Amino acid sequence: EAGVTQFPSHSVIEKGQTVTLRCDPISGHDNLYWYRRVMGKEIKFLLHFVKESKQDESGMPNNRFLAERTGGTYSTLKVQPAELEDSGVYFCASSLPGTRGKEQYFGPGTRLTVT
Amino acid sequence: AQKVTQAQTEISVVEKEDVTLDCVYETRDTTYYLFWYKQPPSGELVFLIRRNSFDEQNEISGRYSWNFQKSTSSFNFTITASQVVDSAVYFCALSERNSGNTPLVFGKGTRLSVIA
């Protein structure tokens, strides 16, 4: 069974540009999460989808970040326009239906560098 | 508020030594889940264990063992007879059951280096 996949693995962009990150969850996993780790800090929650609906987006830093999950399958996270402080590793995770304490399976992350 | 503290930033041990990674958590909830994840050099976070707050029984899986103590709000992880392949960053995480969803709150991670 394929795990969570993320694309690209690494992206280097200039300040002010747009970047779109993609996450493909494990098949059958209704729950999809985005997290981010800024250098030297904790991995922090960004948002949670249940199928195509945003269950919780309390961790989204500002309106430059837009997440979508059309059709309840893969998800994209767009940063527009990117700022220097957006640099970090963006992780995607998925879990089985139901929201109570199910283990989340993580992808390898996308390392975003904004210069 | 939820918080997870991993006070050890980096640990180096020689192969075959035992090593314990500390994790202390804070939560107001009486029902919660604790997790450990491993991040090898390849980058993905690998799930190791989930423990709910009502189960304080310690768990052993091969060379891995976990010690959960509610009295001290700790969920420590011990690797016995460490191997080079254990070198990774290890994250402890907390999830509160009654939040309506289960975003994980992570510690900063402990980088373990096992030297041959």
Coordinates of N, CA and C in Angstrom, one line a residue:
Chain A
E1 N 0.8 -1.2 0.0 CA 0.0 0.0 0.0 C 0.9 1.2 0.0
A2 N 0.6 2.2 -0.9 CA 1.4 3.4 -1.0 C 1.1 4.3 0.3
G3 N 2.2 5.0 0.7 CA 2.0 5.9 1.8 C 1.6 7.2 1.3
V4 N 1.7 8.2 2.2 CA 1.4 9.6 1.9 C 2.5 10.1 1.0
T5 N 2.2 10.7 -0.1 CA 3.2 11.3 -1.0 C 3.0 12.8 -1.1
Q6 N 4.1 13.5 -1.2 CA 4.1 14.9 -1.3 C 5.0 15.4 -2.5
F7 N 4.6 16.4 -3.2 CA 5.3 16.9 -4.3 C 5.3 18.5 -4.3
P8 N 6.4 19.2 -4.6 CA 7.7 18.6 -4.8 C 8.4 18.3 -3.4
S9 N 9.5 17.7 -3.5 CA 10.2 17.4 -2.3 C 11.0 18.6 -1.8
H10 N 11.3 19.5 -2.7 CA 12.0 20.7 -2.4 C 11.7 21.8 -3.4
S11 N 11.5 23.0 -2.9 CA 11.1 24.1 -3.7 C 11.9 25.4 -3.3
V12 N 12.5 26.0 -4.2 CA 13.2 27.3 -3.9 C 12.6 28.4 -4.7
I13 N 12.0 29.4 -4.1 CA 11.4 30.5 -4.8 C 11.8 31.8 -4.2
E14 N 11.6 32.8 -5.0 CA 11.9 34.2 -4.5 C 10.7 34.8 -3.8
K15 N 11.0 35.7 -2.9 CA 10.0 36.4 -2.1 C 9.0 37.0 -3.2
G16 N 7.7 36.9 -2.9 CA 6.7 37.4 -3.8 C 6.2 36.5 -4.8
Q17 N 6.8 35.3 -5.0 CA 6.4 34.4 -6.0 C 5.3 33.5 -5.3
T18 N 4.7 32.6 -6.1 CA 3.7 31.7 -5.7 C 4.2 30.3 -5.8
V19 N 3.8 29.5 -4.8 CA 4.2 28.1 -4.8 C 3.0 27.2 -4.4
T20 N 2.8 26.1 -5.0 CA 1.8 25.2 -4.7 C 2.3 23.8 -4.3
L21 N 2.0 23.4 -3.2 CA 2.4 22.1 -2.7 C 1.3 21.1 -2.8
R22 N 1.6 19.9 -3.1 CA 0.6 18.8 -3.3 C 0.8 17.7 -2.3
C23 N -0.3 17.1 -1.8 CA -0.3 16.0 -1.0 C -1.3 14.9 -1.5
D24 N -0.8 13.7 -1.6 CA -1.7 12.6 -1.9 C -1.8 11.7 -0.7
P25 N -2.9 11.6 0.0 CA -3.0 10.8 1.2 C -3.1 9.3 0.9
I26 N -3.1 8.5 1.9 CA -3.3 7.1 1.7 C -4.7 6.9 1.3
S27 N -4.9 6.0 0.4 CA -6.3 5.7 -0.1 C -7.2 5.3 1.0
G28 N -8.4 5.9 1.0 CA -9.4 5.6 2.1 C -9.3 6.4 3.3
H29 N -8.3 7.3 3.4 CA -8.1 8.1 4.6 C -8.9 9.4 4.3
D30 N -10.0 9.6 5.1 CA -10.8 10.8 4.9 C -10.1 12.0 5.5
N31 N -9.3 11.8 6.6 CA -8.7 12.9 7.3 C -7.4 13.2 6.6
L32 N -7.2 14.5 6.4 CA -5.9 15.0 5.8 C -5.5 16.2 6.6
Y33 N -4.2 16.3 7.0 CA -3.7 17.4 7.8 C -2.5 18.0 7.1
W34 N -2.3 19.3 7.3 CA -1.1 19.9 6.9 C -0.5 20.5 8.2
Y35 N 0.9 20.3 8.3 CA 1.7 20.8 9.3 C 2.9 21.5 8.7
R36 N 3.5 22.3 9.6 CA 4.7 23.0 9.1 C 5.8 23.0 10.2
R37 N 7.0 22.9 9.8 CA 8.1 23.0 10.8 C 9.1 24.1 10.3
V38 N 9.1 25.2 11.0 CA 10.0 26.2 10.7 C 11.3 25.9 11.4
M39 N 12.5 26.2 10.8 CA 13.8 25.8 11.3 C 13.9 26.0 12.8
G40 N 14.3 24.9 13.5 CA 14.5 24.9 14.9 C 13.3 25.0 15.8
K41 N 12.1 25.0 15.2 CA 10.9 25.1 16.1 C 10.1 23.8 16.0
E42 N 9.0 23.8 16.7 CA 8.1 22.6 16.7 C 7.4 22.5 15.4
I43 N 7.0 21.2 15.1 CA 6.1 21.0 14.0 C 4.7 21.5 14.4
K44 N 4.1 22.4 13.6 CA 2.9 23.1 14.0 C 1.8 22.8 13.0
F45 N 0.6 22.5 13.6 CA -0.6 22.2 12.8 C -1.0 23.4 12.0
L46 N -1.4 23.2 10.8 CA -2.0 24.3 9.9 C -3.5 24.1 9.8
L47 N -3.9 22.9 9.2 CA -5.3 22.7 9.0 C -5.6 21.3 8.8
H48 N -6.9 21.0 8.9 CA -7.4 19.6 8.9 C -8.6 19.5 7.9
F49 N -8.6 18.6 7.0 CA -9.7 18.3 6.1 C -10.4 17.0 6.5
V50 N -11.7 17.0 6.5 CA -12.4 15.7 6.5 C -13.0 15.6 5.1
K51 N -12.6 14.7 4.4 CA -13.0 14.6 2.9 C -12.6 15.9 2.3
E52 N -13.6 16.6 1.7 CA -13.3 17.8 1.0 C -13.6 19.1 1.9
S53 N -14.0 18.9 3.1 CA -14.4 20.0 4.0 C -13.3 20.3 4.9
K54 N -13.1 21.6 5.1 CA -12.1 22.1 6.1 C -12.7 22.0 7.5
Q55 N -12.2 21.1 8.3 CA -12.7 20.8 9.6 C -12.1 21.9 10.6
D56 N -10.9 22.2 10.4 CA -10.2 23.1 11.3 C -9.1 23.8 10.6
E57 N -9.1 25.1 10.5 CA -8.0 25.8 9.8 C -7.4 26.8 10.8
S58 N -7.5 26.6 12.0 CA -7.1 27.5 13.1 C -5.6 27.8 13.0
G59 N -4.8 26.9 12.4 CA -3.4 27.0 12.4 C -2.8 27.7 11.2
M60 N -3.7 28.1 10.3 CA -3.2 28.8 9.1 C -2.7 30.2 9.5
P61 N -1.5 30.5 9.1 CA -0.9 31.7 9.6 C -1.5 33.0 9.1
N62 N -2.0 33.1 7.9 CA -2.6 34.3 7.3 C -3.3 33.9 6.0
N63 N -3.8 34.9 5.4 CA -4.6 34.7 4.2 C -3.7 34.5 2.9
R64 N -2.4 34.5 3.1 CA -1.6 34.2 2.0 C -1.5 32.7 1.7
F65 N -2.1 31.9 2.6 CA -2.1 30.5 2.5 C -3.5 30.0 2.2
L66 N -3.6 29.2 1.1 CA -4.9 28.7 0.7 C -4.8 27.2 0.5
A67 N -5.6 26.4 1.2 CA -5.6 25.0 1.0 C -6.9 24.5 0.4
E68 N -6.8 23.5 -0.5 CA -8.0 22.9 -1.1 C -7.8 21.4 -1.1
R69 N -9.0 20.8 -1.2 CA -9.0 19.3 -1.3 C -10.3 19.0 -2.1
T70 N -10.2 19.3 -3.4 CA -11.3 19.1 -4.3 C -11.6 17.6 -4.5
G71 N -12.8 17.2 -4.3 CA -13.2 15.8 -4.5 C -12.7 14.9 -3.3
G72 N -12.2 15.5 -2.3 CA -11.8 14.7 -1.1 C -10.6 13.7 -1.3
T73 N -9.8 14.0 -2.4 CA -8.7 13.1 -2.6 C -7.4 13.8 -2.2
Y74 N -6.7 14.3 -3.3 CA -5.4 15.0 -2.9 C -5.7 16.4 -2.5
S75 N -4.7 17.0 -1.9 CA -4.9 18.4 -1.4 C -3.7 19.2 -1.9
T76 N -4.0 20.5 -2.1 CA -3.0 21.4 -2.4 C -2.9 22.5 -1.4
L77 N -1.7 23.1 -1.2 CA -1.5 24.2 -0.3 C -0.7 25.2 -1.1
K78 N -1.4 26.4 -1.3 CA -0.8 27.4 -2.1 C -0.4 28.6 -1.2
V79 N 0.8 29.1 -1.5 CA 1.3 30.2 -0.7 C 1.5 31.4 -1.8
Q80 N 0.8 32.5 -1.5 CA 0.8 33.5 -2.5 C 0.5 34.9 -1.9
P81 N 1.4 35.8 -1.9 CA 2.8 35.7 -2.3 C 3.6 35.2 -1.1
A82 N 4.7 34.5 -1.5 CA 5.5 33.9 -0.4 C 6.4 35.0 0.2
E83 N 6.6 34.8 1.5 CA 7.5 35.7 2.3 C 8.6 34.8 2.9
L84 N 9.7 35.5 3.3 CA 10.9 34.8 3.8 C 10.5 33.9 5.0
E85 N 9.6 34.3 5.8 CA 9.2 33.5 7.0 C 8.4 32.3 6.7
D86 N 8.0 32.1 5.5 CA 7.3 30.9 5.1 C 8.2 29.7 4.9
S87 N 9.5 30.0 4.9 CA 10.5 28.9 4.7 C 10.3 27.9 5.8
G88 N 10.4 26.6 5.4 CA 10.3 25.5 6.4 C 10.0 24.2 5.6
V89 N 9.7 23.2 6.4 CA 9.2 21.9 5.9 C 7.8 21.8 6.1
Y90 N 7.0 21.5 5.0 CA 5.6 21.3 5.1 C 5.3 19.9 5.0
F91 N 4.6 19.4 6.1 CA 4.3 18.0 6.1 C 2.8 17.8 5.9
C92 N 2.4 16.7 5.3 CA 1.1 16.3 5.1 C 0.9 15.0 5.8
A93 N -0.3 14.8 6.4 CA -0.5 13.5 7.1 C -2.0 13.1 6.8
S94 N -2.2 11.8 6.9 CA -3.6 11.4 6.7 C -3.9 10.3 7.7
S95 N -5.2 10.1 8.0 CA -5.7 9.1 8.9 C -7.0 8.6 8.5
L96 N -7.4 7.5 9.1 CA -8.6 6.8 8.8 C -9.8 7.6 9.2
P97 N -11.0 7.3 8.7 CA -12.2 8.0 9.1 C -12.4 8.0 10.6
G98 N -13.1 9.0 11.1 CA -13.2 9.2 12.6 C -12.1 10.1 13.0
T99 N -12.3 10.9 14.1 CA -11.3 11.9 14.4 C -10.7 11.8 15.8
R100 N -11.0 10.6 16.5 CA -10.6 10.6 17.9 C -9.3 9.7 18.0
G101 N -8.2 10.4 18.0 CA -7.0 9.8 18.4 C -6.4 8.7 17.4
K102 N -6.9 8.7 16.2 CA -6.3 7.8 15.2 C -4.9 8.3 14.8
E103 N -4.0 7.3 14.7 CA -2.7 7.7 14.3 C -2.6 8.3 12.9
Q104 N -1.8 9.3 12.8 CA -1.7 10.0 11.5 C -0.4 9.5 10.8
Y105 N -0.5 9.2 9.5 CA 0.6 8.8 8.7 C 1.1 10.0 7.9
F106 N 2.4 10.2 8.0 CA 3.0 11.4 7.5 C 3.7 11.1 6.2
G107 N 3.7 12.1 5.3 CA 4.5 12.1 4.1 C 5.9 12.6 4.4
P108 N 6.8 12.6 3.4 CA 8.2 13.0 3.6 C 8.4 14.5 3.7
G109 N 7.4 15.3 3.5 CA 7.5 16.7 3.6 C 8.0 17.4 2.3
T110 N 7.7 18.6 2.2 CA 8.2 19.5 1.1 C 9.0 20.6 1.8
R111 N 10.3 20.7 1.4 CA 11.1 21.7 2.0 C 11.0 23.0 1.1
L112 N 10.5 24.0 1.7 CA 10.3 25.3 1.0 C 11.3 26.3 1.5
T113 N 12.0 26.8 0.5 CA 13.0 27.9 0.8 C 12.6 29.1 0.0
V114 N 12.4 30.2 0.7 CA 12.0 31.5 0.1 C 13.2 32.4 0.3
T115 N 13.7 32.9 -0.9 CA 14.9 33.7 -0.8 C 14.6 35.2 -1.2
Chain B
A1 N -3.8 25.1 28.0 CA -3.2 24.9 26.7 C -2.3 23.7 26.7
Q2 N -2.2 23.1 25.5 CA -1.4 21.9 25.3 C 0.0 22.3 25.1
K3 N 0.9 21.5 25.6 CA 2.4 21.7 25.4 C 3.1 20.4 25.5
V4 N 4.1 20.2 24.7 CA 5.0 19.1 24.8 C 6.4 19.6 24.9
T5 N 7.1 19.1 25.8 CA 8.5 19.5 26.0 C 9.5 18.3 25.9
Q6 N 10.4 18.5 25.0 CA 11.5 17.5 24.8 C 12.8 18.3 25.2
A7 N 13.2 18.1 26.4 CA 14.3 19.0 26.9 C 15.6 18.6 26.2
Q8 N 15.8 17.4 25.7 CA 17.0 17.0 25.1 C 17.0 17.4 23.6
T9 N 17.9 18.3 23.2 CA 17.9 18.7 21.8 C 18.7 17.6 21.0
E10 N 19.8 17.2 21.5 CA 20.6 16.2 20.8 C 21.3 15.2 21.8
I11 N 21.3 14.0 21.4 CA 22.0 13.0 22.3 C 22.8 12.1 21.4
S12 N 24.0 11.8 21.9 CA 24.9 10.9 21.1 C 25.3 9.7 22.0
V13 N 25.2 8.6 21.5 CA 25.5 7.4 22.3 C 26.3 6.5 21.4
V14 N 27.1 5.6 22.0 CA 27.8 4.6 21.3 C 26.9 3.3 21.1
E15 N 27.1 2.7 19.9 CA 26.2 1.6 19.6 C 26.2 0.6 20.8
K16 N 25.1 0.0 21.0 CA 24.8 -1.0 22.1 C 24.5 -0.4 23.4
E17 N 24.6 0.9 23.5 CA 24.2 1.6 24.8 C 22.7 1.7 24.8
D18 N 22.1 1.8 26.0 CA 20.7 2.1 26.1 C 20.6 3.6 26.2
V19 N 19.5 4.1 25.7 CA 19.3 5.6 25.7 C 17.8 5.9 26.0
T20 N 17.5 6.9 26.8 CA 16.1 7.3 27.1 C 15.9 8.7 26.6
L21 N 14.8 8.8 25.8 CA 14.4 10.1 25.3 C 13.2 10.6 26.2
D22 N 13.4 11.8 26.7 CA 12.4 12.3 27.7 C 11.3 13.1 26.9
C23 N 10.1 13.0 27.5 CA 8.9 13.8 27.0 C 8.0 14.2 28.1
V24 N 7.8 15.4 28.3 CA 6.9 15.9 29.3 C 5.8 16.7 28.7
Y25 N 4.6 16.5 29.1 CA 3.4 17.2 28.4 C 2.6 17.9 29.4
E26 N 1.8 18.9 28.8 CA 0.8 19.6 29.6 C -0.5 19.6 28.9
T27 N -1.5 19.3 29.6 CA -2.9 19.4 29.1 C -3.9 19.5 30.2
R28 N -5.0 20.2 29.9 CA -6.1 20.3 30.9 C -7.1 19.2 30.8
D29 N -7.0 18.5 29.7 CA -7.9 17.4 29.4 C -7.6 16.2 30.2
T30 N -8.7 15.4 30.6 CA -8.4 14.2 31.3 C -8.3 13.0 30.3
T31 N -8.8 13.2 29.1 CA -8.6 12.2 28.1 C -7.8 12.8 26.9
Y32 N -6.7 12.1 26.6 CA -5.8 12.5 25.6 C -5.0 11.4 25.1
Y33 N -4.3 11.6 24.0 CA -3.4 10.6 23.4 C -2.0 11.1 23.3
L34 N -1.1 10.2 23.5 CA 0.3 10.5 23.3 C 0.9 9.7 22.2
F35 N 1.9 10.3 21.5 CA 2.5 9.6 20.4 C 4.0 9.8 20.4
W36 N 4.7 8.8 19.8 CA 6.1 9.0 19.4 C 6.2 8.8 17.9
Y37 N 7.0 9.7 17.2 CA 7.3 9.5 15.8 C 8.8 9.6 15.6
K38 N 9.3 8.8 14.6 CA 10.7 8.8 14.3 C 10.8 9.5 12.9
Q39 N 11.8 10.4 12.8 CA 12.1 11.0 11.5 C 13.5 10.6 11.1
P40 N 13.6 9.6 10.2 CA 15.0 9.2 9.8 C 15.5 10.2 8.8
P41 N 16.7 10.1 8.3 CA 17.3 11.1 7.3 C 16.4 11.2 6.1
S42 N 15.7 10.2 5.7 CA 14.8 10.4 4.5 C 13.7 11.4 4.7
G43 N 13.4 11.8 5.9 CA 12.5 12.9 6.1 C 11.1 12.6 6.6
E44 N 10.6 11.5 6.2 CA 9.2 11.2 6.6 C 9.1 11.0 8.1
L45 N 7.9 11.2 8.7 CA 7.7 10.9 10.1 C 7.1 9.5 10.2
V46 N 7.7 8.7 10.9 CA 7.3 7.3 11.0 C 6.6 7.1 12.4
F47 N 5.3 6.7 12.4 CA 4.6 6.4 13.6 C 5.2 5.3 14.4
L48 N 5.4 5.5 15.7 CA 6.0 4.4 16.5 C 4.9 3.9 17.5
I49 N 4.2 4.8 18.2 CA 3.3 4.3 19.2 C 2.3 5.3 19.5
R50 N 1.1 4.9 19.9 CA 0.0 5.7 20.5 C -0.4 5.2 21.8
R51 N -0.6 6.0 22.8 CA -1.0 5.6 24.1 C -2.1 6.5 24.5
N52 N -3.2 6.0 25.1 CA -4.3 6.9 25.6 C -4.1 7.1 27.1
S53 N -4.7 8.1 27.6 CA -4.4 8.6 28.9 C -5.0 7.6 30.0
F54 N -5.8 6.7 29.6 CA -6.3 5.8 30.6 C -5.5 4.5 30.7
D55 N -4.5 4.4 29.9 CA -3.7 3.2 29.9 C -2.3 3.5 30.3
E56 N -2.0 3.3 31.5 CA -0.6 3.6 32.0 C 0.3 2.5 32.0
Q57 N -0.1 1.4 31.4 CA 0.7 0.2 31.3 C 1.9 0.5 30.4
N58 N 3.1 0.2 30.8 CA 4.2 0.4 30.0 C 4.2 -0.6 28.8
E59 N 4.8 -0.2 27.7 CA 4.8 -1.1 26.5 C 6.2 -1.3 26.0
I60 N 6.4 -2.5 25.6 CA 7.7 -2.9 25.0 C 7.4 -3.5 23.6
S61 N 8.3 -3.0 22.7 CA 8.2 -3.6 21.3 C 9.6 -3.8 20.9
G62 N 10.1 -5.0 21.0 CA 11.5 -5.3 20.6 C 12.5 -4.5 21.5
R63 N 13.3 -3.7 20.9 CA 14.3 -2.9 21.6 C 13.7 -1.6 22.2
Y64 N 12.5 -1.3 21.8 CA 11.8 -0.1 22.2 C 10.9 -0.3 23.4
S65 N 10.9 0.6 24.3 CA 10.0 0.6 25.4 C 9.5 2.0 25.8
W66 N 8.3 2.1 26.3 CA 7.8 3.4 26.6 C 7.3 3.3 28.1
N67 N 7.6 4.4 28.8 CA 7.2 4.5 30.2 C 6.3 5.7 30.3
F68 N 5.0 5.5 30.6 CA 4.0 6.5 30.7 C 3.6 6.7 32.2
Q69 N 3.9 7.9 32.7 CA 3.5 8.2 34.1 C 2.7 9.5 34.2
K70 N 1.4 9.3 34.5 CA 0.5 10.5 34.6 C 0.9 11.4 35.8
S71 N 1.4 10.8 36.8 CA 1.8 11.6 38.0 C 2.8 12.6 37.7
T72 N 3.7 12.4 36.8 CA 4.7 13.3 36.4 C 4.5 13.9 35.0
S73 N 3.4 13.5 34.4 CA 3.1 14.0 33.0 C 4.2 13.7 32.0
S74 N 4.7 12.5 32.1 CA 5.8 12.1 31.3 C 5.5 10.9 30.4
F75 N 6.1 10.8 29.3 CA 6.0 9.7 28.4 C 7.3 9.4 27.7
N76 N 8.2 8.8 28.5 CA 9.6 8.6 28.0 C 9.8 7.3 27.2
F77 N 10.7 7.4 26.3 CA 11.0 6.4 25.3 C 12.4 5.9 25.5
T78 N 12.6 4.6 25.6 CA 13.9 4.0 25.8 C 14.2 3.0 24.7
I79 N 15.4 3.2 24.1 CA 15.9 2.3 23.1 C 17.0 1.4 23.8
T80 N 16.8 0.1 23.8 CA 17.8 -0.7 24.4 C 18.8 -1.2 23.4
A81 N 20.1 -1.3 23.7 CA 21.1 -1.8 22.8 C 21.0 -1.1 21.5
S82 N 21.2 0.2 21.5 CA 21.0 1.1 20.3 C 21.8 0.6 19.2
Q83 N 21.3 0.9 18.0 CA 22.0 0.6 16.7 C 22.1 1.8 15.9
V84 N 23.0 1.8 14.9 CA 23.2 2.9 14.1 C 22.0 3.3 13.3
V85 N 21.2 2.3 13.0 CA 19.9 2.6 12.3 C 18.9 3.4 13.1
D86 N 19.2 3.4 14.4 CA 18.3 4.2 15.3 C 18.5 5.7 15.2
S87 N 19.6 6.1 14.6 CA 19.9 7.5 14.4 C 18.8 8.2 13.7
A88 N 18.2 9.2 14.3 CA 17.1 9.9 13.7 C 16.7 11.0 14.7
V89 N 15.7 11.8 14.2 CA 15.1 12.8 15.2 C 13.8 12.1 15.7
Y90 N 13.6 12.2 16.9 CA 12.4 11.6 17.5 C 11.5 12.7 18.1
F91 N 10.2 12.6 17.7 CA 9.2 13.6 18.2 C 8.2 12.9 19.1
C92 N 7.9 13.6 20.2 CA 6.8 13.2 21.0 C 5.6 14.2 20.7
A93 N 4.4 13.7 20.7 CA 3.3 14.5 20.4 C 2.1 14.2 21.2
L94 N 1.1 15.1 21.3 CA 0.0 15.0 22.2 C -1.3 15.4 21.4
S95 N -2.4 14.7 21.6 CA -3.6 15.0 21.0 C -4.7 15.0 22.0
E96 N -5.5 16.0 22.1 CA -6.6 16.1 23.1 C -7.8 15.5 22.4
R97 N -8.5 14.6 23.1 CA -9.6 13.9 22.5 C -10.8 14.9 22.3
N98 N -11.1 15.8 23.2 CA -12.3 16.6 23.1 C -12.2 17.8 22.3
S99 N -11.1 17.9 21.5 CA -11.0 19.1 20.7 C -11.9 19.1 19.4
G100 N -12.5 18.0 19.2 CA -13.4 17.9 18.0 C -12.6 17.4 16.8
N101 N -11.3 17.5 16.8 CA -10.5 16.9 15.8 C -9.2 16.6 16.5
T102 N -8.3 16.0 15.8 CA -7.1 15.5 16.5 C -5.8 16.1 15.9
P103 N -5.7 17.4 15.8 CA -4.3 17.9 15.4 C -3.3 17.6 16.5
L104 N -2.2 17.2 16.1 CA -1.1 16.9 17.0 C -0.3 18.1 17.4
V105 N 0.0 18.1 18.7 CA 0.9 19.1 19.3 C 2.3 18.4 19.5
F106 N 3.3 18.9 18.8 CA 4.6 18.3 18.9 C 5.6 18.9 19.8
G107 N 6.5 18.2 20.3 CA 7.7 18.7 20.9 C 8.7 19.1 19.8
K108 N 9.8 19.7 20.3 CA 10.8 20.2 19.3 C 11.6 19.1 18.7
G109 N 11.5 17.9 19.3 CA 12.3 16.7 18.8 C 13.6 16.6 19.5
T110 N 14.1 15.4 19.5 CA 15.4 15.0 20.0 C 16.2 14.3 18.9
R111 N 17.3 14.9 18.6 CA 18.1 14.2 17.5 C 19.1 13.2 18.2
L112 N 18.9 12.0 17.8 CA 19.7 10.9 18.4 C 20.7 10.4 17.4
S113 N 22.0 10.4 17.8 CA 23.1 9.9 16.9 C 23.7 8.7 17.6
V114 N 23.7 7.6 16.9 CA 24.3 6.4 17.4 C 25.5 6.1 16.7
I115 N 26.6 6.1 17.4 CA 27.9 6.0 16.8 C 28.4 4.6 16.8
A116 N 28.9 4.1 15.7 CA 29.4 2.7 15.6 C 30.7 2.5 16.4

